[in-house]
mmCIF file of C-alpha atoms and ligand atoms in Angstrom:
data_model
loop_
_atom_site.group_PDB
_atom_site.id
_atom_site.type_symbol
_atom_site.label_atom_id
_atom_site.label_comp_id
_atom_site.label_asym_id
_atom_site.label_seq_id
_atom_site.Cartn_x
_atom_site.Cartn_y
_atom_site.Cartn_z
ATOM 1 C CA MET M 1 -0.826 -37.669 24.921
ATOM 2 C CA ALA M 2 -1.804 -36.224 21.513
ATOM 3 C CA ALA M 3 -0.734 -32.623 20.863
ATOM 4 C CA ALA M 4 -3.462 -29.965 21.054
ATOM 5 C CA PRO M 5 -5.095 -29.550 17.608
ATOM 6 C CA ILE M 6 -4.638 -25.787 17.809
ATOM 7 C CA THR M 7 -2.442 -23.472 19.870
ATOM 8 C CA VAL M 8 -3.454 -19.989 20.996
ATOM 9 C CA GLU M 9 -1.045 -17.212 21.904
ATOM 10 C CA GLN M 10 -2.209 -14.000 23.538
ATOM 11 C CA ARG M 11 -0.263 -10.946 22.436
ATOM 12 C CA THR M 12 -0.895 -7.302 23.309
ATOM 13 C CA GLY M 13 -4.140 -6.460 21.519
ATOM 14 C CA TYR M 14 -4.386 -9.620 19.409
ATOM 15 C CA ARG M 15 -4.264 -13.410 19.429
ATOM 16 C CA VAL M 16 -2.489 -15.925 17.242
ATOM 17 C CA ILE M 17 -4.262 -19.213 16.503
ATOM 18 C CA THR M 18 -2.095 -21.912 14.951
ATOM 19 C CA LEU M 19 -3.672 -25.015 13.414
ATOM 20 C CA ASN M 20 -1.509 -27.726 14.882
ATOM 21 C CA ARG M 21 -1.603 -31.100 13.116
ATOM 22 C CA PRO M 22 1.541 -30.630 11.028
ATOM 23 C CA ASP M 23 1.944 -34.319 10.119
ATOM 24 C CA ARG M 24 -1.473 -34.122 8.388
ATOM 25 C CA LEU M 25 -0.870 -30.635 6.941
ATOM 26 C CA ASN M 26 -3.248 -29.347 9.650
ATOM 27 C CA ALA M 27 -6.274 -31.133 8.192
ATOM 28 C CA PHE M 28 -9.436 -30.589 10.219
ATOM 29 C CA THR M 29 -10.834 -33.156 12.639
ATOM 30 C CA GLU M 30 -13.855 -32.662 14.876
ATOM 31 C CA ASP M 31 -11.489 -32.037 17.801
ATOM 32 C CA MET M 32 -9.784 -29.269 15.870
ATOM 33 C CA HIS M 33 -13.131 -27.680 15.003
ATOM 34 C CA LEU M 34 -14.236 -27.771 18.638
ATOM 35 C CA ALA M 35 -10.951 -26.304 19.873
ATOM 36 C CA LEU M 36 -11.089 -23.555 17.255
ATOM 37 C CA ARG M 37 -14.688 -22.737 18.129
ATOM 38 C CA GLY M 38 -13.695 -22.372 21.793
ATOM 39 C CA ALA M 39 -10.719 -20.158 20.905
ATOM 40 C CA LEU M 40 -12.904 -17.882 18.754
ATOM 41 C CA ASP M 41 -15.447 -17.609 21.596
ATOM 42 C CA GLU M 42 -12.690 -16.563 23.994
ATOM 43 C CA ALA M 43 -11.191 -14.054 21.557
ATOM 44 C CA GLU M 44 -14.591 -12.461 20.983
ATOM 45 C CA GLN M 45 -15.364 -12.263 24.708
ATOM 46 C CA ASP M 46 -12.016 -10.596 25.452
ATOM 47 C CA LYS M 47 -12.612 -6.900 24.723
ATOM 48 C CA SER M 48 -8.870 -6.257 24.605
ATOM 49 C CA CYS M 49 -8.600 -8.557 21.560
ATOM 50 C CA ARG M 50 -8.638 -6.314 18.464
ATOM 51 C CA ALA M 51 -7.291 -8.666 15.777
ATOM 52 C CA LEU M 52 -6.747 -12.346 15.139
ATOM 53 C CA LEU M 53 -3.985 -14.074 13.231
ATOM 54 C CA MET M 54 -4.560 -17.589 11.878
ATOM 55 C CA THR M 55 -1.727 -19.723 10.581
ATOM 56 C CA GLY M 56 -0.597 -23.352 10.349
ATOM 57 C CA ALA M 57 2.165 -25.309 12.073
ATOM 58 C CA GLY M 58 4.825 -26.936 9.901
ATOM 59 C CA ARG M 59 4.933 -26.801 6.103
ATOM 60 C CA GLY M 60 1.198 -26.478 5.389
ATOM 61 C CA PHE M 61 -1.580 -24.046 6.255
ATOM 62 C CA CYS M 62 -4.465 -26.546 6.129
ATOM 63 C CA ALA M 63 -5.333 -29.487 3.848
ATOM 64 C CA GLY M 64 -9.080 -29.190 4.508
ATOM 65 C CA GLN M 65 -11.066 -31.984 6.055
ATOM 66 C CA ASP M 66 -9.008 -34.879 7.448
ATOM 67 C CA LEU M 67 -10.116 -37.527 4.997
ATOM 68 C CA ASN M 68 -9.384 -40.332 7.489
ATOM 69 C CA ASP M 69 -12.081 -38.866 9.699
ATOM 70 C CA ARG M 70 -14.697 -39.031 6.960
ATOM 71 C CA LEU M 71 -13.879 -42.327 5.256
ATOM 72 C CA ALA M 72 -16.870 -44.648 4.961
ATOM 73 C CA LYS M 73 -16.245 -48.237 6.028
ATOM 74 C CA PRO M 74 -17.882 -50.945 3.853
ATOM 75 C CA GLY M 75 -21.651 -50.773 4.324
ATOM 76 C CA GLU M 76 -21.438 -47.467 6.171
ATOM 77 C CA LYS M 77 -22.835 -44.189 4.834
ATOM 78 C CA ILE M 78 -21.197 -40.917 5.728
ATOM 79 C CA VAL M 79 -23.373 -37.838 5.366
ATOM 80 C CA LEU M 80 -20.971 -35.030 4.592
ATOM 81 C CA GLY M 81 -23.710 -32.381 4.694
ATOM 82 C CA VAL M 82 -23.953 -32.872 8.448
ATOM 83 C CA THR M 83 -20.252 -32.103 8.887
ATOM 84 C CA LEU M 84 -20.679 -28.885 6.924
ATOM 85 C CA GLU M 85 -23.757 -27.918 8.879
ATOM 86 C CA GLN M 86 -22.178 -28.633 12.258
ATOM 87 C CA PHE M 87 -18.673 -27.353 11.725
ATOM 88 C CA TYR M 88 -17.574 -25.664 8.493
ATOM 89 C CA ASN M 89 -20.570 -23.429 7.799
ATOM 90 C CA PRO M 90 -20.701 -21.922 11.301
ATOM 91 C CA LEU M 91 -16.906 -21.443 11.216
ATOM 92 C CA VAL M 92 -16.974 -19.461 7.961
ATOM 93 C CA LEU M 93 -19.866 -17.273 9.138
ATOM 94 C CA ARG M 94 -18.112 -16.752 12.453
ATOM 95 C CA LEU M 95 -14.845 -15.606 10.868
ATOM 96 C CA ARG M 96 -16.697 -13.060 8.747
ATOM 97 C CA ALA M 97 -18.713 -11.791 11.727
ATOM 98 C CA LEU M 98 -15.928 -11.426 14.313
ATOM 99 C CA PRO M 99 -15.883 -7.796 15.497
ATOM 100 C CA PHE M 100 -12.227 -7.273 14.566
ATOM 101 C CA PRO M 101 -10.033 -8.025 11.536
ATOM 102 C CA VAL M 102 -8.938 -11.614 10.979
ATOM 103 C CA ILE M 103 -5.638 -12.113 9.182
ATOM 104 C CA ALA M 104 -4.682 -15.418 7.572
ATOM 105 C CA ALA M 105 -0.944 -16.064 7.275
ATOM 106 C CA VAL M 106 -0.935 -18.876 4.735
ATOM 107 C CA ASN M 107 2.433 -20.488 5.358
ATOM 108 C CA GLY M 108 2.098 -23.386 2.899
ATOM 109 C CA VAL M 109 -0.472 -25.372 0.986
ATOM 110 C CA ALA M 110 -4.132 -24.442 1.614
ATOM 111 C CA ALA M 111 -6.365 -27.110 0.082
ATOM 112 C CA GLY M 112 -10.085 -27.867 0.039
ATOM 113 C CA ALA M 113 -11.888 -26.330 3.002
ATOM 114 C CA GLY M 114 -8.447 -25.154 4.185
ATOM 115 C CA ALA M 115 -8.211 -22.817 1.186
ATOM 116 C CA ASN M 116 -11.724 -21.471 1.628
ATOM 117 C CA ILE M 117 -11.350 -20.931 5.368
ATOM 118 C CA ALA M 118 -8.254 -18.827 4.603
ATOM 119 C CA LEU M 119 -10.257 -16.886 1.994
ATOM 120 C CA ALA M 120 -13.013 -16.215 4.548
ATOM 121 C CA CYS M 121 -10.498 -14.188 6.584
ATOM 122 C CA ASP M 122 -10.422 -10.420 6.121
ATOM 123 C CA ILE M 123 -6.831 -10.122 4.947
ATOM 124 C CA VAL M 124 -4.940 -13.031 3.430
ATOM 125 C CA LEU M 125 -1.146 -12.940 3.325
ATOM 126 C CA ALA M 126 0.607 -15.922 1.795
ATOM 127 C CA ALA M 127 4.182 -17.115 1.698
ATOM 128 C CA ARG M 128 5.507 -17.097 -1.868
ATOM 129 C CA SER M 129 5.858 -20.900 -1.716
ATOM 130 C CA ALA M 130 2.232 -21.372 -0.622
ATOM 131 C CA LYS M 131 -0.500 -22.509 -2.985
ATOM 132 C CA PHE M 132 -4.282 -22.594 -2.978
ATOM 133 C CA ILE M 133 -6.041 -25.725 -4.221
ATOM 134 C CA GLN M 134 -9.770 -26.304 -4.700
ATOM 135 C CA ALA M 135 -9.000 -29.985 -4.108
ATOM 136 C CA PHE M 136 -12.671 -30.991 -4.073
ATOM 137 C CA ALA M 137 -12.677 -31.646 -7.828
ATOM 138 C CA LYS M 138 -10.036 -34.344 -7.349
ATOM 139 C CA ILE M 139 -12.207 -36.408 -4.984
ATOM 140 C CA GLY M 140 -15.682 -35.964 -6.439
ATOM 141 C CA LEU M 141 -16.838 -33.187 -4.115
ATOM 142 C CA VAL M 142 -18.150 -29.665 -4.502
ATOM 143 C CA PRO M 143 -16.192 -26.615 -3.255
ATOM 144 C CA ASP M 144 -17.527 -25.902 0.224
ATOM 145 C CA SER M 145 -16.807 -23.587 3.155
ATOM 146 C CA GLY M 146 -18.016 -20.739 0.951
ATOM 147 C CA GLY M 147 -15.811 -21.552 -2.060
ATOM 148 C CA THR M 148 -18.590 -21.262 -4.634
ATOM 149 C CA TRP M 149 -19.624 -17.933 -3.099
ATOM 150 C CA ILE M 150 -16.286 -16.268 -2.587
ATOM 151 C CA LEU M 151 -14.269 -17.433 -5.615
ATOM 152 C CA PRO M 152 -16.364 -15.682 -8.304
ATOM 153 C CA ARG M 153 -16.553 -12.570 -6.126
ATOM 154 C CA LEU M 154 -12.789 -12.414 -5.741
ATOM 155 C CA VAL M 155 -11.507 -13.546 -9.126
ATOM 156 C CA GLY M 156 -14.490 -13.422 -11.515
ATOM 157 C CA ALA M 157 -16.548 -16.172 -13.120
ATOM 158 C CA ALA M 158 -14.004 -17.553 -15.599
ATOM 159 C CA ARG M 159 -11.181 -18.001 -13.092
ATOM 160 C CA ALA M 160 -13.557 -19.281 -10.400
ATOM 161 C CA ARG M 161 -14.769 -21.998 -12.750
ATOM 162 C CA GLY M 162 -11.251 -22.951 -13.789
ATOM 163 C CA LEU M 163 -10.089 -23.194 -10.181
ATOM 164 C CA ALA M 164 -13.159 -25.100 -8.997
ATOM 165 C CA LEU M 165 -13.449 -27.541 -11.902
ATOM 166 C CA LEU M 166 -9.763 -28.315 -12.374
ATOM 167 C CA GLY M 167 -8.548 -28.296 -8.763
ATOM 168 C CA GLU M 168 -5.087 -27.218 -9.901
ATOM 169 C CA PRO M 169 -2.737 -25.517 -7.431
ATOM 170 C CA LEU M 170 -2.705 -21.718 -7.691
ATOM 171 C CA PRO M 171 0.665 -20.336 -6.520
ATOM 172 C CA ALA M 172 0.591 -17.426 -4.038
ATOM 173 C CA GLU M 173 1.970 -14.829 -6.480
ATOM 174 C CA LYS M 174 -0.670 -15.660 -9.063
ATOM 175 C CA ALA M 175 -3.302 -15.622 -6.314
ATOM 176 C CA GLU M 176 -2.224 -12.064 -5.529
ATOM 177 C CA ALA M 177 -2.176 -11.066 -9.205
ATOM 178 C CA TRP M 178 -5.703 -12.468 -9.621
ATOM 179 C CA GLY M 179 -7.025 -10.634 -6.553
ATOM 180 C CA LEU M 180 -7.695 -13.837 -4.609
ATOM 181 C CA ILE M 181 -5.511 -12.659 -1.724
ATOM 182 C CA TRP M 182 -4.092 -9.399 -0.367
ATOM 183 C CA LYS M 183 -0.370 -10.130 -0.768
ATOM 184 C CA ALA M 184 2.275 -12.778 -1.385
ATOM 185 C CA VAL M 185 5.440 -12.189 0.628
ATOM 186 C CA ASP M 186 8.808 -13.897 1.003
ATOM 187 C CA ASP M 187 8.489 -17.052 3.088
ATOM 188 C CA ASP M 188 10.763 -15.815 5.846
ATOM 189 C CA ALA M 189 8.908 -12.471 6.034
ATOM 190 C CA LEU M 190 5.393 -13.968 6.330
ATOM 191 C CA MET M 191 4.970 -13.983 10.095
ATOM 192 C CA THR M 192 6.662 -10.597 10.585
ATOM 193 C CA GLU M 193 4.364 -9.025 7.967
ATOM 194 C CA ALA M 194 1.276 -10.670 9.473
ATOM 195 C CA GLU M 195 2.282 -9.567 12.971
ATOM 196 C CA LYS M 196 2.828 -6.011 11.721
ATOM 197 C CA LEU M 197 -0.760 -5.963 10.472
ATOM 198 C CA CYS M 198 -2.026 -7.269 13.818
ATOM 199 C CA ILE M 199 0.002 -4.677 15.736
ATOM 200 C CA HIS M 200 -1.523 -2.009 13.485
ATOM 201 C CA PHE M 201 -5.045 -3.322 14.128
ATOM 202 C CA ALA M 202 -4.371 -3.648 17.879
ATOM 203 C CA SER M 203 -4.404 0.143 18.116
ATOM 204 C CA ALA M 204 -6.951 0.845 15.345
ATOM 205 C CA PRO M 205 -10.562 2.111 15.738
ATOM 206 C CA THR M 206 -11.972 -1.425 16.041
ATOM 207 C CA VAL M 207 -15.657 -0.475 16.254
ATOM 208 C CA GLY M 208 -15.465 1.329 12.898
ATOM 209 C CA LEU M 209 -13.563 -1.579 11.351
ATOM 210 C CA ALA M 210 -16.152 -4.099 12.580
ATOM 211 C CA LEU M 211 -18.916 -1.995 11.004
ATOM 212 C CA THR M 212 -16.853 -1.800 7.795
ATOM 213 C CA LYS M 213 -16.649 -5.628 7.675
ATOM 214 C CA ARG M 214 -20.419 -5.859 8.112
ATOM 215 C CA ALA M 215 -21.068 -3.208 5.448
ATOM 216 C CA LEU M 216 -18.854 -4.970 2.895
ATOM 217 C CA ASP M 217 -20.549 -8.307 3.549
ATOM 218 C CA ALA M 218 -24.010 -6.754 3.288
ATOM 219 C CA ALA M 219 -23.040 -5.125 -0.030
ATOM 220 C CA GLU M 220 -22.800 -8.615 -1.551
ATOM 221 C CA HIS M 221 -26.593 -8.833 -1.616
ATOM 222 C CA ASN M 222 -27.869 -5.246 -1.279
ATOM 223 C CA ASP M 223 -28.847 -2.900 -4.108
ATOM 224 C CA LEU M 224 -27.241 0.561 -4.094
ATOM 225 C CA ALA M 225 -30.133 2.336 -2.369
ATOM 226 C CA THR M 226 -30.245 -0.237 0.442
ATOM 227 C CA GLN M 227 -26.488 -0.092 0.844
ATOM 228 C CA LEU M 228 -26.518 3.727 1.020
ATOM 229 C CA ASN M 229 -29.052 3.486 3.837
ATOM 230 C CA LEU M 230 -26.891 0.940 5.616
ATOM 231 C CA GLU M 231 -23.830 3.211 5.281
ATOM 232 C CA ARG M 232 -25.879 6.056 6.768
ATOM 233 C CA ASP M 233 -26.878 3.896 9.756
ATOM 234 C CA PHE M 234 -23.382 2.515 10.318
ATOM 235 C CA GLN M 235 -21.846 5.976 9.972
ATOM 236 C CA ARG M 236 -24.251 7.234 12.606
ATOM 237 C CA GLU M 237 -23.048 4.445 14.892
ATOM 238 C CA ALA M 238 -19.346 4.940 14.100
ATOM 239 C CA GLY M 239 -19.706 8.702 14.420
ATOM 240 C CA GLY M 240 -21.069 8.213 17.944
ATOM 241 C CA SER M 241 -18.001 6.243 19.025
ATOM 242 C CA PRO M 242 -15.264 7.746 21.230
ATOM 243 C CA ASP M 243 -12.721 6.588 18.642
ATOM 244 C CA TYR M 244 -14.220 8.920 16.046
ATOM 245 C CA GLN M 245 -13.967 11.855 18.460
ATOM 246 C CA GLU M 246 -10.386 10.889 19.216
ATOM 247 C CA GLY M 247 -9.519 10.446 15.518
ATOM 248 C CA VAL M 248 -10.710 13.936 14.635
ATOM 249 C CA ARG M 249 -9.107 15.525 17.710
ATOM 250 C CA ALA M 250 -5.782 13.826 16.957
ATOM 251 C CA PHE M 251 -5.992 14.997 13.332
ATOM 252 C CA PHE M 252 -6.312 18.652 14.324
ATOM 253 C CA GLU M 253 -3.748 18.349 17.094
ATOM 254 C CA LYS M 254 -1.347 16.772 14.571
ATOM 255 C CA ARG M 255 -0.610 13.741 16.755
ATOM 256 C CA ALA M 256 -1.168 9.981 16.555
ATOM 257 C CA PRO M 257 -4.658 8.969 17.748
ATOM 258 C CA ALA M 258 -5.012 6.801 20.860
ATOM 259 C CA PHE M 259 -7.954 4.635 19.861
ATOM 260 C CA LYS M 260 -9.644 2.549 22.551
ATOM 261 C CA GLY M 261 -11.186 -0.017 20.193
ATOM 262 C CA ARG M 262 -13.710 -2.418 21.684
ATOM 263 C CA GLN M 263 -13.289 -1.024 25.199
ATOM 264 C CA SER M 264 -14.481 2.451 24.275
HETATM 265 C C1 LIG Y 301 -3.946 -35.694 4.768
HETATM 266 C C2 LIG Y 301 -4.757 -34.742 4.137
HETATM 267 C C3 LIG Y 301 -6.144 -34.753 4.392
HETATM 268 C C4 LIG Y 301 -5.787 -36.573 5.796
HETATM 269 C C5 LIG Y 301 -2.737 -34.426 3.510
HETATM 270 N N1 LIG Y 301 -6.605 -35.695 5.228
HETATM 271 N N2 LIG Y 301 -4.462 -36.605 5.587
HETATM 272 C C6 LIG Y 301 -15.913 -31.030 4.253
HETATM 273 C C7 LIG Y 301 -16.909 -31.790 4.848
HETATM 274 C C8 LIG Y 301 -16.833 -33.169 4.945
HETATM 275 C C9 LIG Y 301 -16.089 -33.971 4.300
HETATM 276 C C10 LIG Y 301 -15.271 -33.720 3.202
HETATM 277 O O1 LIG Y 301 -14.632 -32.536 3.016
HETATM 278 C C11 LIG Y 301 -14.936 -31.352 3.403
HETATM 279 C C12 LIG Y 301 -14.104 -30.311 2.904
HETATM 280 C C13 LIG Y 301 -12.770 -30.650 2.319
HETATM 281 O O2 LIG Y 301 -11.825 -30.065 2.741
HETATM 282 S S1 LIG Y 301 -12.664 -31.809 1.072
HETATM 283 C C14 LIG Y 301 -10.992 -31.687 0.578
HETATM 284 C C15 LIG Y 301 -10.087 -32.439 1.507
HETATM 285 N N3 LIG Y 301 -8.720 -32.192 1.178
HETATM 286 C C16 LIG Y 301 -8.099 -32.743 0.137
HETATM 287 O O3 LIG Y 301 -8.654 -33.444 -0.670
HETATM 288 C C17 LIG Y 301 -6.614 -32.481 0.035
HETATM 289 C C18 LIG Y 301 -5.857 -33.787 0.223
HETATM 290 N N4 LIG Y 301 -4.437 -33.537 0.244
HETATM 291 C C19 LIG Y 301 -3.694 -33.340 -0.869
HETATM 292 O O4 LIG Y 301 -4.185 -33.316 -1.973
HETATM 293 C C20 LIG Y 301 -2.236 -33.152 -0.675
HETATM 294 O O5 LIG Y 301 -1.882 -33.660 0.595
HETATM 295 C C21 LIG Y 301 -1.802 -31.679 -0.751
HETATM 296 C C22 LIG Y 301 -1.923 -31.216 -2.214
HETATM 297 C C23 LIG Y 301 -2.630 -30.784 0.160
HETATM 298 C C24 LIG Y 301 -0.333 -31.562 -0.324
HETATM 299 O O6 LIG Y 301 0.453 -32.485 -1.053
HETATM 300 P P1 LIG Y 301 1.945 -32.835 -0.568
HETATM 301 O O7 LIG Y 301 2.653 -31.566 -0.271
HETATM 302 O O8 LIG Y 301 2.502 -33.744 -1.600
HETATM 303 O O9 LIG Y 301 1.772 -33.591 0.836
HETATM 304 P P2 LIG Y 301 1.265 -35.090 1.081
HETATM 305 O O10 LIG Y 301 0.137 -35.425 0.179
HETATM 306 O O11 LIG Y 301 2.438 -36.013 1.097
HETATM 307 O O12 LIG Y 301 0.656 -34.950 2.570
HETATM 308 C C25 LIG Y 301 1.474 -35.047 3.742
HETATM 309 C C26 LIG Y 301 0.750 -35.947 4.704
HETATM 310 O O13 LIG Y 301 -0.475 -35.349 5.075
HETATM 311 C C27 LIG Y 301 0.416 -37.287 4.062
HETATM 312 O O14 LIG Y 301 0.467 -38.285 5.059
HETATM 313 P P3 LIG Y 301 1.693 -39.359 5.073
HETATM 314 O O15 LIG Y 301 1.373 -40.252 6.216
HETATM 315 O O16 LIG Y 301 1.721 -40.012 3.735
HETATM 316 O O17 LIG Y 301 2.934 -38.501 5.312
HETATM 317 C C28 LIG Y 301 -1.039 -37.114 3.648
HETATM 318 O O18 LIG Y 301 -1.766 -38.300 3.583
HETATM 319 C C29 LIG Y 301 -1.549 -36.235 4.785
HETATM 320 N N5 LIG Y 301 -2.705 -35.453 4.353
HETATM 321 N N6 LIG Y 301 -3.972 -33.962 3.351
HETATM 322 N N7 LIG Y 301 -6.969 -33.868 3.842
#
């Protein structure tokens, strides 16, 4: 029997999803997409889940689309747009919209859609030996899974163009220096550092953090006046949450807050 394309571990307050096709550097197949979609549904439905950690099994994070799955046989026409519409586009939007922080622990190479799915996560940690490759340029494709949207926003126009048009590997430390990712860490510290973040988020004021994610995404297309109005509305909502009351009380009582997160 073939191994499951992803594994899911439930920890206290968070879940770990591991892409699990190590012999193909965790390249995506339809089965993997469907399994991941199901795992994200379950994480979102579980109100005790307050963070998600995504990583890859073996030496790679994800090599993007499994090219065997999308190879046209003679006389056959493969319409790649359909694959994006059915699988990659909803996945990227879903990761951004999840009501808790999503952490990518990039343990090795992240190429093609694999790189851009990592970059769609809220906080990207990478092992020092990992690299990010906009591999599309090497096979006649266009950066997808949000690559053309997120790259210029993270690293600026000049670097985005260089990365997208050349498809050269960008090592983790340079990715950090360029602002593409949050941090590069020693390989053997990657999972501990990523788990530390999840443990932090597992007792954080999740409702406020979810609103923060939405506000930052909305800021990508709003003008200042619209964004100020959105901040006002979200602050009203956050300010009405039990976690805000608890945060302020704990501050004055000089103790650690006991936030309830999504269950409050
Ligand atoms: C793979 C793959 C792979 C299958 C490594 N597929 N087997 C969306 C919508 C629809 C269609 C098209 O695409 C998209 C989005 C995309 O993601 S397009 C971009 C697809 N990805 C790529 O073009 C990357 C292809 N892979 C590579 O360039 C290299 O494998 C990298 C640079 C990632 C890693 O290089 P190495 O560390 O030297 O490893 P390797 O090349 O030896 O790979 C290990 C094995 O994994 C190998 O199989 P083998 O049987 O020889 O051991 C590869 O064939 C297999 N593999 N990526 N995407």
